[in-house]
């Protein structure tokens, strides 16, 4: 291979070839694994609860410890990847994910399973930023990079959509631990193919990771995620307030320190760039809507329509297909149309999806629910692909790992906030219509699972839950429409990718382990 600094590559050599596209398939594998992990555990939870007998608090930590840790460490792992090497970090994280998955699968107690889930979060935090940053190294041409990110972005949602189907098949034949062992063949394939198909990259002349910055970033993110999840479960109480105040204090301290460091953990200038700053905002608000809608739609299919997890998962196939079409089609469309207009247009379609969800009227509404959510997911496909590309594409290559991590962190927070905010709003509406001493107490799940509750009272509970979905969809639809307008206005200066020079304008500071960035 010829050594050639990225900033001086010719237009011809900047075009990715079969090796890079095959390498993209390798990067898709850990991403699919993370998507599967999201939904597989929800299916396995009833079976492992019978086996391990966790308390209600332990069951919550089995679900949440992974997300808390991964959200807290994404920024740190992105910065480590820039320094240690992105391919190396990807392989270390993949190997660790496989090893800890074995521990989780055979965990004899709830405490060990919680610890294993937290360690899976540490390993998982290495995967997403490494994958996205490597894409920016492999696909230098702006048009190819946008398409590659679009293809890669679909794999996480495909993993989530396949989770109920794969989990249903596994749990019908094996024990709950089989859901974790699914990681082993995927991890093995990544470890075998990554050294052959993926380039190595690490930034030149970077210092050590600032440990105080790591601690401050954890102090900023972990209390925020905890506050969001706690508010969703218990309401806005003293614990929520204390966590939010702590997060704000640590955030201010973190930003102050990053501005003083010559080699910061996170370049806060990322937020002052109009394109990347707006893209992060669009990702955050857009994922609030998608995260909340995903939670409410899956609840509706299983509780109101009373579908099995396997059947509900099958009905999530059409929305997943819509997301794939948008994530791949949007980057192709931006070759002729300004990205801001494409994002705005697909968000308008998402708004129509929320309008459809406002018209759901109880059972026998599967078509309306799935059709509405398909439009919502279509917007997510476009925003996820183009938003991520705007963030990493407008960042110097030696900071791509940190930028990718920030993009993923914002999306993690968006989903958590969506579940908390829209779930809480739906629950508030439900409780206003169903008295606490009514069917099942405070939840539709309780009404359905209580044998002595009459069919009439169950119907009342279903109607109340559906009304909550209607109101949540109305609020979200207004917010997404406003986001569409903002995207069209603020991002209108970004030209179509066909008008962008074939070679990225990133500085020639990109280095691989052996010297210059090579193919």
CSV table of C-alpha atoms in Angstrom, one decimal, residues 306 438-440 446-448 450-462:
chain,number,residue,atom,x,y,z
A,306,UNK,CA,-52.5,-8.2,23.2
A,438,UNK,CA,-59.5,1.0,39.6
A,439,UNK,CA,-58.4,-1.9,37.3
A,440,UNK,CA,-54.8,-2.9,38.0
A,446,UNK,CA,-51.6,-4.4,36.0
A,447,UNK,CA,-55.2,-4.3,34.7
A,448,UNK,CA,-54.6,-7.0,32.1
A,450,UNK,CA,-55.2,-9.1,37.3
A,451,UNK,CA,-57.7,-12.0,37.0
A,452,UNK,CA,-60.5,-10.4,39.0
A,453,UNK,CA,-60.7,-7.3,36.8
A,454,UNK,CA,-63.8,-7.3,34.6
A,455,UNK,CA,-63.6,-7.0,30.8
A,456,UNK,CA,-65.3,-3.6,31.0
A,457,UNK,CA,-62.7,-2.2,33.3
A,458,UNK,CA,-59.9,-3.6,31.2
A,459,UNK,CA,-61.5,-1.8,28.2
A,460,UNK,CA,-61.6,1.4,30.2
A,461,UNK,CA,-57.9,1.0,31.0
A,462,UNK,CA,-57.0,0.4,27.4
